[in-house]
Structures are given as structure tokens and as C-alpha cells.
Amino acid sequence: VDFRSDNVSGAHPAVLEAIVAASRGATSSYGADPWSERVTARLGRVFEREVAVFPVTTGTAANALALATHVPPWGAVYCHREAHIHVDECGAPEQLTGGAKLIPLEGAHGKLDAGTLAASIGGRGIVHAVQPAAVSLSQATEAGTVYRPDEIAAIAEVARRHRLVVHMDGARFANALVTVGCTPAALTWQAGVDVLSLGATKNGCFAAEAVVLFAPDKAEELGFRRKRAGHLVSKQRLLSAQLEAYLTDDLWLANARHANATAQRLAAHFAAVGLTPLVPVEANEVFVSVPAPLAAQLRERGFSFYPWSALGPSACRFVTAFDTRPEDVEALGAALRHAQI
Ligand SMILES: Cc1ncc(COP(=O)(O)O)c(C=O)c1O
């Protein structure tokens, strides 16, 4: 049973069926197709305003393109020190911005806070320093926690004062959304987010993410940047079909609710044997300190999970997904109860 990541899952059947249906016949390429038009219109309804939507195949591309469109080569991007853009994208944001500097900040449980951000911003107008340009928030965070609208708004207020663009890395946006229980608008532009990397791959798509611009004035530039970066997919309808299926009948929310609920169940099994999660479980990731003999027994019984040294020498990460089977979570619970330690 594989709890290493939500990327170990395949795609949801409805998404795969949508790809098969969309691939019949011929249609215009490079995004001038009905699927792409419908996805933009639908996301406009989801976010309750006009949006510009740029489908891409990876979250790294979405993040790097979103930042590149708003940050000059001499810009500074403030982010959490665990942020995916900082530690897991091989310098793609730096490359596509043409050399902007990512400034990693501390923050409990993977979250930035407004005070730390305000205290870290500096160098405006000084020719020797990179210029404050953006703040990037991961929603949900790399520690499996979520930002509430008031926390985002407080950060965005600091950003506004310092003329920073607010970027949200929403690789797990749906997981955060169902936890907070507000509208997608309240969790983004109404709280001050300017540009969103809307993830879908982890939560049921095959390979589909989208840069969502809440201020369409950057749309033309982003279009050129996406092409230049090699991320304008000629058969874009097959990406948009995934996104359409993802949003249809609220599949994205149902998938996220399932993943989050199974994570809660997993956390309860750990807590029942005295292993309280190291970070509040607010999305689909559980971080727990597993003594080495117990970890070895779990692995012997066929459970896989990653060690997570950032949280301590015996810390481990367990991730659930849209297709995590409840019986597999119960099997882990039973293995924990019967373990010999
Ligand atoms: C927080 C976060 N952002 C972005 C991504 C997107 O990554 P990828 O480029 O692998 O699609 C991930 C995937 O692990 C992630 O966890």
C-alpha cells in the first residue's frame, strides 16, 4: 500500500473517459478549441469573475510561468523555506524569471505569516539589492496545513503595501478549499491573490494544471512566455478535457474530500497508538514520528512512505489521494495496533 505521495495514483476514470471522448475527430489546436473555451468560462463561474486560464502539464511549469510573468530578473520572491518553488523545482522559477531570487522564510507548520514577511522585505530602490516583487504561498502547504482567508488577506495587505504580487501555488488547492469550506473566490482574489497555479494532477487528472490570472492584463505576456517555455500544448483540448471533467459535478471537491477524510482516519490510527501527528492534519498529508523498528515492520508488511528528515530524524510522511482505499487505511491501523515495539 503506497502512501508516499498523491502522485503515485493514476487518473480518475472520469478524466480518462473525457480524454478519450475529446480525442475523437478534429478541432483547432493550440488552445483555440471548445474544451479550452469551456474551461475558461467554467473557471470564471467557479471564481466568480473573469479569469484568464493557461493550461500546462506540470505544477513546476505553472509556478515558474506565473512568477516569470510578474517578477523581473532583478526581483525577489518571498516564500516559505519548504516551498516547492524553492526546494523542488530545480531552479525553474529562477530560470524562467531570468534570474529572480527566491528568499526563503521561516514559519510554523509550513506557513508564512504577515509579520515575518513584513520584517523580511527590504532593499527597495537600492541598486545593489534584488527588488521586492512577489510573495508565493503554497495552498495546501508542503506541511499539509492550509491558509484561511484572513491569513491570506493579512499577507496580501503587507504585499500591497510593498507592491508585491501575491502568487498561490495551489497544487493541492482543492484539498485546502474543502477544509476551509469557503468559496474559491474567498480563498483567492477576494483575499488578495493575483495569480493562482491551480493544481489538478495530484487530485485526479493525468497531467493538467492551469495558471489562473485574476487580472487579465498579463494574459498576453503569459501567452508568449508559455509558448517560449515550450508549454503551449498543440493538442491542448486533451488538457482542457481533463480540467473540464475535473470540475464537472464537483469531482475535484469530492476527490479532495475523500483524500482529506482518509488522512484524518490515518491520523486517528496513529494517535490511537500514541503517535500524535507532528503537524496539524488539515489536508491529505500526515507527518508523524515513527520509531525505526515500527517503520521497519510497516515496510515489511508492504506499506510504503517517505522519511521526512525536515521534521526530525524519525519523521515520516503519509499521503492519501482521491483513490486511497479505506480498507488500506484500516489495514495500516491494524498493523499499528499489532506492531511489536
Ligand atoms: C506544493 C507543490 N507545488 C507544486 C507541485 C507540482 O509539481 P510537478 O511539477 O511535479 O507537477 C507539487 C508536486 O509535488 C507540490 O507538492
PDB file of C-alpha atoms in Angstrom, residues 50-264:
ATOM      1  CA  GLU A  50     -13.452  36.877 -15.423  1.00  0.00           C
ATOM      2  CA  VAL A  51     -10.210  34.921 -15.439  1.00  0.00           C
ATOM      3  CA  ALA A  52      -7.515  34.123 -17.974  1.00  0.00           C
ATOM      4  CA  VAL A  53      -6.615  30.417 -17.932  1.00  0.00           C
ATOM      5  CA  PHE A  54      -3.417  28.818 -19.236  1.00  0.00           C
ATOM      6  CA  PRO A  55      -3.354  25.021 -19.073  1.00  0.00           C
ATOM      7  CA  VAL A  56       0.087  23.423 -18.695  1.00  0.00           C
ATOM      8  CA  THR A  57       1.243  19.903 -17.944  1.00  0.00           C
ATOM      9  CA  THR A  58       3.137  20.314 -14.667  1.00  0.00           C
ATOM     10  CA  GLY A  59       2.905  22.303 -11.481  1.00  0.00           C
ATOM     11  CA  THR A  60       6.500  23.381 -11.878  1.00  0.00           C
ATOM     12  CA  ALA A  61       5.656  24.971 -15.233  1.00  0.00           C
ATOM     13  CA  ALA A  62       2.583  26.662 -13.774  1.00  0.00           C
ATOM     14  CA  ASN A  63       4.551  28.131 -10.869  1.00  0.00           C
ATOM     15  CA  ALA A  64       7.559  29.216 -12.909  1.00  0.00           C
ATOM     16  CA  LEU A  65       5.410  30.816 -15.639  1.00  0.00           C
ATOM     17  CA  ALA A  66       3.122  32.527 -13.139  1.00  0.00           C
ATOM     18  CA  LEU A  67       6.123  34.037 -11.365  1.00  0.00           C
ATOM     19  CA  ALA A  68       8.015  34.895 -14.556  1.00  0.00           C
ATOM     20  CA  THR A  69       5.057  36.934 -15.772  1.00  0.00           C
ATOM     21  CA  HIS A  70       5.087  39.104 -12.650  1.00  0.00           C
ATOM     22  CA  VAL A  71       8.693  39.225 -11.476  1.00  0.00           C
ATOM     23  CA  PRO A  72      11.639  40.930 -13.221  1.00  0.00           C
ATOM     24  CA  PRO A  73      15.067  39.261 -13.390  1.00  0.00           C
ATOM     25  CA  TRP A  74      16.184  41.512 -10.530  1.00  0.00           C
ATOM     26  CA  GLY A  75      13.132  40.701  -8.442  1.00  0.00           C
ATOM     27  CA  ALA A  76      12.818  38.970  -5.064  1.00  0.00           C
ATOM     28  CA  VAL A  77      10.185  36.287  -4.431  1.00  0.00           C
ATOM     29  CA  TYR A  78       9.404  35.640  -0.764  1.00  0.00           C
ATOM     30  CA  CYS A  79       8.312  32.100   0.052  1.00  0.00           C
ATOM     31  CA  HIS A  80       8.428  29.564   2.865  1.00  0.00           C
ATOM     32  CA  ARG A  81      11.738  27.764   3.201  1.00  0.00           C
ATOM     33  CA  GLU A  82       9.963  24.445   2.476  1.00  0.00           C
ATOM     34  CA  ALA A  83       8.159  25.831  -0.584  1.00  0.00           C
ATOM     35  CA  HIS A  84       8.085  23.591  -3.634  1.00  0.00           C
ATOM     36  CA  ILE A  85       9.291  26.514  -5.775  1.00  0.00           C
ATOM     37  CA  HIS A  86      12.337  26.801  -3.520  1.00  0.00           C
ATOM     38  CA  VAL A  87      13.329  23.168  -2.923  1.00  0.00           C
ATOM     39  CA  ASP A  88      11.671  21.012  -5.572  1.00  0.00           C
ATOM     40  CA  GLU A  89      11.692  22.794  -8.922  1.00  0.00           C
ATOM     41  CA  CYS A  90      15.355  22.599  -9.899  1.00  0.00           C
ATOM     42  CA  GLY A  91      15.575  26.362 -10.242  1.00  0.00           C
ATOM     43  CA  ALA A  92      12.753  26.625 -12.810  1.00  0.00           C
ATOM     44  CA  PRO A  93      11.332  29.840 -11.254  1.00  0.00           C
ATOM     45  CA  GLU A  94      14.808  31.353 -11.244  1.00  0.00           C
ATOM     46  CA  GLN A  95      15.356  30.284 -14.854  1.00  0.00           C
ATOM     47  CA  LEU A  96      12.035  31.454 -16.286  1.00  0.00           C
ATOM     48  CA  THR A  97      12.162  34.767 -14.429  1.00  0.00           C
ATOM     49  CA  GLY A  98      15.612  35.285 -15.886  1.00  0.00           C
ATOM     50  CA  GLY A  99      17.344  35.158 -12.528  1.00  0.00           C
ATOM     51  CA  ALA A 100      14.995  36.409  -9.827  1.00  0.00           C
ATOM     52  CA  LYS A 101      16.000  35.494  -6.275  1.00  0.00           C
ATOM     53  CA  LEU A 102      13.836  33.310  -4.063  1.00  0.00           C
ATOM     54  CA  ILE A 103      14.010  34.427  -0.439  1.00  0.00           C
ATOM     55  CA  PRO A 104      13.130  31.531   1.892  1.00  0.00           C
ATOM     56  CA  LEU A 105      11.406  32.493   5.144  1.00  0.00           C
ATOM     57  CA  GLU A 106      10.699  30.644   8.381  1.00  0.00           C
ATOM     58  CA  GLY A 107       7.178  29.925   9.533  1.00  0.00           C
ATOM     59  CA  ALA A 108       5.499  27.341  11.766  1.00  0.00           C
ATOM     60  CA  HIS A 109       3.863  24.328  10.099  1.00  0.00           C
ATOM     61  CA  GLY A 110       4.884  25.310   6.580  1.00  0.00           C
ATOM     62  CA  LYS A 111       3.082  28.645   6.656  1.00  0.00           C
ATOM     63  CA  LEU A 112       4.285  32.184   6.122  1.00  0.00           C
ATOM     64  CA  ASP A 113       2.830  34.856   8.321  1.00  0.00           C
ATOM     65  CA  ALA A 114       2.328  38.536   7.642  1.00  0.00           C
ATOM     66  CA  GLY A 115       4.718  39.690  10.389  1.00  0.00           C
ATOM     67  CA  THR A 116       7.640  37.604   9.162  1.00  0.00           C
ATOM     68  CA  LEU A 117       7.022  38.731   5.603  1.00  0.00           C
ATOM     69  CA  ALA A 118       6.858  42.403   6.585  1.00  0.00           C
ATOM     70  CA  ALA A 119      10.093  42.107   8.581  1.00  0.00           C
ATOM     71  CA  SER A 120      11.896  40.416   5.679  1.00  0.00           C
ATOM     72  CA  ILE A 121      11.118  42.837   2.884  1.00  0.00           C
ATOM     73  CA  GLY A 122      13.884  45.279   2.152  1.00  0.00           C
ATOM     74  CA  GLY A 123      16.190  46.828  -0.378  1.00  0.00           C
ATOM     75  CA  ARG A 124      13.564  48.746  -2.365  1.00  0.00           C
ATOM     76  CA  GLY A 125      15.290  51.259  -4.609  1.00  0.00           C
ATOM     77  CA  ILE A 126      18.790  50.115  -3.691  1.00  0.00           C
ATOM     78  CA  VAL A 127      20.617  49.246  -6.889  1.00  0.00           C
ATOM     79  CA  HIS A 128      22.734  46.604  -5.140  1.00  0.00           C
ATOM     80  CA  ALA A 129      19.732  44.610  -3.915  1.00  0.00           C
ATOM     81  CA  VAL A 130      17.127  42.456  -5.622  1.00  0.00           C
ATOM     82  CA  GLN A 131      13.808  44.295  -5.687  1.00  0.00           C
ATOM     83  CA  PRO A 132      10.779  43.032  -3.724  1.00  0.00           C
ATOM     84  CA  ALA A 133       8.419  41.657  -6.372  1.00  0.00           C
ATOM     85  CA  ALA A 134       6.244  38.754  -5.193  1.00  0.00           C
ATOM     86  CA  VAL A 135       5.208  36.541  -2.338  1.00  0.00           C
ATOM     87  CA  SER A 136       4.290  32.921  -3.018  1.00  0.00           C
ATOM     88  CA  LEU A 137       2.035  30.854  -0.746  1.00  0.00           C
ATOM     89  CA  SER A 138       1.513  27.113  -1.099  1.00  0.00           C
ATOM     90  CA  GLN A 139      -2.107  26.087  -0.595  1.00  0.00           C
ATOM     91  CA  ALA A 140      -2.185  23.494   0.929  1.00  0.00           C
ATOM     92  CA  THR A 141       1.328  23.911   2.310  1.00  0.00           C
ATOM     93  CA  GLU A 142       4.160  21.435   1.998  1.00  0.00           C
ATOM     94  CA  ALA A 143       3.454  20.561   5.660  1.00  0.00           C
ATOM     95  CA  GLY A 144      -0.165  19.679   4.895  1.00  0.00           C
ATOM     96  CA  THR A 145      -1.636  22.753   6.569  1.00  0.00           C
ATOM     97  CA  VAL A 146      -3.936  25.307   4.977  1.00  0.00           C
ATOM     98  CA  TYR A 147      -4.180  29.096   4.933  1.00  0.00           C
ATOM     99  CA  ARG A 148      -7.513  30.623   5.969  1.00  0.00           C
ATOM    100  CA  PRO A 149      -8.801  33.665   4.035  1.00  0.00           C
ATOM    101  CA  ASP A 150      -7.914  36.043   6.900  1.00  0.00           C
ATOM    102  CA  GLU A 151      -4.321  34.764   6.959  1.00  0.00           C
ATOM    103  CA  ILE A 152      -4.028  35.232   3.194  1.00  0.00           C
ATOM    104  CA  ALA A 153      -5.574  38.684   3.454  1.00  0.00           C
ATOM    105  CA  ALA A 154      -3.072  39.720   6.145  1.00  0.00           C
ATOM    106  CA  ILE A 155      -0.171  38.600   3.948  1.00  0.00           C
ATOM    107  CA  ALA A 156      -1.729  40.268   0.904  1.00  0.00           C
ATOM    108  CA  GLU A 157      -2.067  43.511   2.852  1.00  0.00           C
ATOM    109  CA  VAL A 158       1.683  43.506   3.516  1.00  0.00           C
ATOM    110  CA  ALA A 159       2.207  42.624  -0.143  1.00  0.00           C
ATOM    111  CA  ARG A 160       0.062  45.554  -1.285  1.00  0.00           C
ATOM    112  CA  ARG A 161       1.932  47.967   0.942  1.00  0.00           C
ATOM    113  CA  HIS A 162       5.225  46.811  -0.580  1.00  0.00           C
ATOM    114  CA  ARG A 163       3.917  46.427  -4.148  1.00  0.00           C
ATOM    115  CA  LEU A 164       4.374  42.636  -4.240  1.00  0.00           C
ATOM    116  CA  VAL A 165       2.315  40.346  -6.428  1.00  0.00           C
ATOM    117  CA  VAL A 166       0.609  37.533  -4.490  1.00  0.00           C
ATOM    118  CA  HIS A 167       1.081  34.108  -6.081  1.00  0.00           C
ATOM    119  CA  MET A 168      -0.599  30.977  -4.790  1.00  0.00           C
ATOM    120  CA  ASP A 169       0.872  27.546  -5.552  1.00  0.00           C
ATOM    121  CA  GLY A 170      -2.383  25.605  -5.489  1.00  0.00           C
ATOM    122  CA  ALA A 171      -1.012  22.168  -6.314  1.00  0.00           C
ATOM    123  CA  ARG A 172      -3.429  20.974  -3.605  1.00  0.00           C
ATOM    124  CA  PHE A 173      -5.900  23.840  -3.872  1.00  0.00           C
ATOM    125  CA  ALA A 174      -8.986  21.584  -3.764  1.00  0.00           C
ATOM    126  CA  ASN A 175      -7.751  19.883  -0.589  1.00  0.00           C
ATOM    127  CA  ALA A 176      -7.372  23.274   1.066  1.00  0.00           C
ATOM    128  CA  LEU A 177     -10.691  24.524  -0.266  1.00  0.00           C
ATOM    129  CA  VAL A 178     -12.777  21.699   1.176  1.00  0.00           C
ATOM    130  CA  THR A 179     -11.050  22.054   4.534  1.00  0.00           C
ATOM    131  CA  VAL A 180     -11.673  25.785   4.798  1.00  0.00           C
ATOM    132  CA  GLY A 181     -15.175  25.414   3.395  1.00  0.00           C
ATOM    133  CA  CYS A 182     -15.334  28.869   1.791  1.00  0.00           C
ATOM    134  CA  THR A 183     -15.776  29.766  -1.868  1.00  0.00           C
ATOM    135  CA  PRO A 184     -12.860  29.544  -4.320  1.00  0.00           C
ATOM    136  CA  ALA A 185     -13.152  33.326  -4.683  1.00  0.00           C
ATOM    137  CA  ALA A 186     -12.828  33.881  -0.921  1.00  0.00           C
ATOM    138  CA  LEU A 187      -9.705  31.735  -0.826  1.00  0.00           C
ATOM    139  CA  THR A 188      -8.025  33.591  -3.687  1.00  0.00           C
ATOM    140  CA  TRP A 189      -8.670  37.006  -5.261  1.00  0.00           C
ATOM    141  CA  GLN A 190     -11.066  38.233  -2.586  1.00  0.00           C
ATOM    142  CA  ALA A 191      -8.242  37.669  -0.086  1.00  0.00           C
ATOM    143  CA  GLY A 192      -5.726  39.377  -2.380  1.00  0.00           C
ATOM    144  CA  VAL A 193      -4.292  36.588  -4.550  1.00  0.00           C
ATOM    145  CA  ASP A 194      -3.312  37.862  -8.020  1.00  0.00           C
ATOM    146  CA  VAL A 195      -2.315  34.654  -9.737  1.00  0.00           C
ATOM    147  CA  LEU A 196      -3.021  31.002  -8.947  1.00  0.00           C
ATOM    148  CA  SER A 197      -1.313  27.814 -10.055  1.00  0.00           C
ATOM    149  CA  LEU A 198      -4.373  25.607  -9.985  1.00  0.00           C
ATOM    150  CA  GLY A 199      -3.310  22.013  -9.466  1.00  0.00           C
ATOM    151  CA  ALA A 200      -5.357  19.088 -10.734  1.00  0.00           C
ATOM    152  CA  THR A 201      -2.891  16.273 -11.389  1.00  0.00           C
ATOM    153  CA  LYS A 202      -2.476  15.197  -7.765  1.00  0.00           C
ATOM    154  CA  ASN A 203      -6.229  15.118  -7.269  1.00  0.00           C
ATOM    155  CA  GLY A 204      -7.357  13.034 -10.230  1.00  0.00           C
ATOM    156  CA  CYS A 205      -6.045  14.386 -13.527  1.00  0.00           C
ATOM    157  CA  PHE A 206      -3.447  12.713 -15.721  1.00  0.00           C
ATOM    158  CA  ALA A 207      -1.322  15.798 -16.420  1.00  0.00           C
ATOM    159  CA  ALA A 208      -3.208  19.074 -16.171  1.00  0.00           C
ATOM    160  CA  GLU A 209      -2.608  22.225 -14.185  1.00  0.00           C
ATOM    161  CA  ALA A 210      -3.580  25.764 -15.046  1.00  0.00           C
ATOM    162  CA  VAL A 211      -2.242  29.223 -14.413  1.00  0.00           C
ATOM    163  CA  VAL A 212      -5.271  31.315 -13.468  1.00  0.00           C
ATOM    164  CA  LEU A 213      -4.830  35.080 -13.799  1.00  0.00           C
ATOM    165  CA  PHE A 214      -7.297  37.171 -11.824  1.00  0.00           C
ATOM    166  CA  ALA A 215      -6.078  40.339 -13.535  1.00  0.00           C
ATOM    167  CA  PRO A 216      -6.171  39.606 -17.281  1.00  0.00           C
ATOM    168  CA  ASP A 217      -3.785  42.477 -18.145  1.00  0.00           C
ATOM    169  CA  LYS A 218      -0.894  39.993 -18.017  1.00  0.00           C
ATOM    170  CA  ALA A 219      -2.608  37.446 -20.248  1.00  0.00           C
ATOM    171  CA  GLU A 220      -0.863  38.401 -23.470  1.00  0.00           C
ATOM    172  CA  GLU A 221       2.567  38.252 -21.864  1.00  0.00           C
ATOM    173  CA  LEU A 222       1.834  34.902 -20.230  1.00  0.00           C
ATOM    174  CA  GLY A 223       0.753  33.527 -23.601  1.00  0.00           C
ATOM    175  CA  PHE A 224       4.100  34.386 -25.139  1.00  0.00           C
ATOM    176  CA  ARG A 225       6.006  33.119 -22.122  1.00  0.00           C
ATOM    177  CA  ARG A 226       4.162  29.801 -22.125  1.00  0.00           C
ATOM    178  CA  LYS A 227       4.972  29.237 -25.795  1.00  0.00           C
ATOM    179  CA  ARG A 228       8.592  30.283 -25.325  1.00  0.00           C
ATOM    180  CA  ALA A 229       8.958  27.854 -22.433  1.00  0.00           C
ATOM    181  CA  GLY A 230       7.614  25.037 -24.615  1.00  0.00           C
ATOM    182  CA  HIS A 231       4.406  24.649 -22.639  1.00  0.00           C
ATOM    183  CA  LEU A 232       1.848  25.622 -25.269  1.00  0.00           C
ATOM    184  CA  VAL A 233       0.491  22.136 -25.945  1.00  0.00           C
ATOM    185  CA  SER A 234      -0.663  21.746 -29.555  1.00  0.00           C
ATOM    186  CA  LYS A 235      -3.447  19.302 -28.624  1.00  0.00           C
ATOM    187  CA  GLN A 236      -4.495  21.464 -25.707  1.00  0.00           C
ATOM    188  CA  ARG A 237      -8.026  20.119 -25.897  1.00  0.00           C
ATOM    189  CA  LEU A 238      -6.774  16.944 -24.215  1.00  0.00           C
ATOM    190  CA  LEU A 239      -5.543  19.002 -21.267  1.00  0.00           C
ATOM    191  CA  SER A 240      -8.700  21.074 -21.135  1.00  0.00           C
ATOM    192  CA  ALA A 241     -10.867  17.959 -21.315  1.00  0.00           C
ATOM    193  CA  GLN A 242      -9.155  16.765 -18.146  1.00  0.00           C
ATOM    194  CA  LEU A 243      -9.812  20.058 -16.403  1.00  0.00           C
ATOM    195  CA  GLU A 244     -13.414  20.074 -17.574  1.00  0.00           C
ATOM    196  CA  ALA A 245     -14.021  16.578 -16.207  1.00  0.00           C
ATOM    197  CA  TYR A 246     -12.222  17.564 -13.005  1.00  0.00           C
ATOM    198  CA  LEU A 247     -14.639  20.436 -12.426  1.00  0.00           C
ATOM    199  CA  THR A 248     -17.787  18.690 -13.694  1.00  0.00           C
ATOM    200  CA  ASP A 249     -20.202  17.570 -10.977  1.00  0.00           C
ATOM    201  CA  ASP A 250     -17.672  18.884  -8.442  1.00  0.00           C
ATOM    202  CA  LEU A 251     -15.401  15.889  -8.982  1.00  0.00           C
ATOM    203  CA  TRP A 252     -12.462  17.969  -7.722  1.00  0.00           C
ATOM    204  CA  LEU A 253     -14.205  18.635  -4.421  1.00  0.00           C
ATOM    205  CA  ALA A 254     -15.395  15.045  -3.968  1.00  0.00           C
ATOM    206  CA  ASN A 255     -11.880  13.746  -4.673  1.00  0.00           C
ATOM    207  CA  ALA A 256     -10.324  16.194  -2.225  1.00  0.00           C
ATOM    208  CA  ARG A 257     -12.892  15.391   0.466  1.00  0.00           C
ATOM    209  CA  HIS A 258     -12.095  11.718   0.123  1.00  0.00           C
ATOM    210  CA  ALA A 259      -8.338  12.282   0.324  1.00  0.00           C
ATOM    211  CA  ASN A 260      -8.685  14.581   3.332  1.00  0.00           C
ATOM    212  CA  ALA A 261     -11.067  12.253   5.155  1.00  0.00           C
ATOM    213  CA  THR A 262      -8.760   9.266   4.698  1.00  0.00           C
ATOM    214  CA  ALA A 263      -5.861  11.381   6.006  1.00  0.00           C
ATOM    215  CA  GLN A 264      -7.907  12.156   9.116  1.00  0.00           C
TER     216      GLN A 264
END
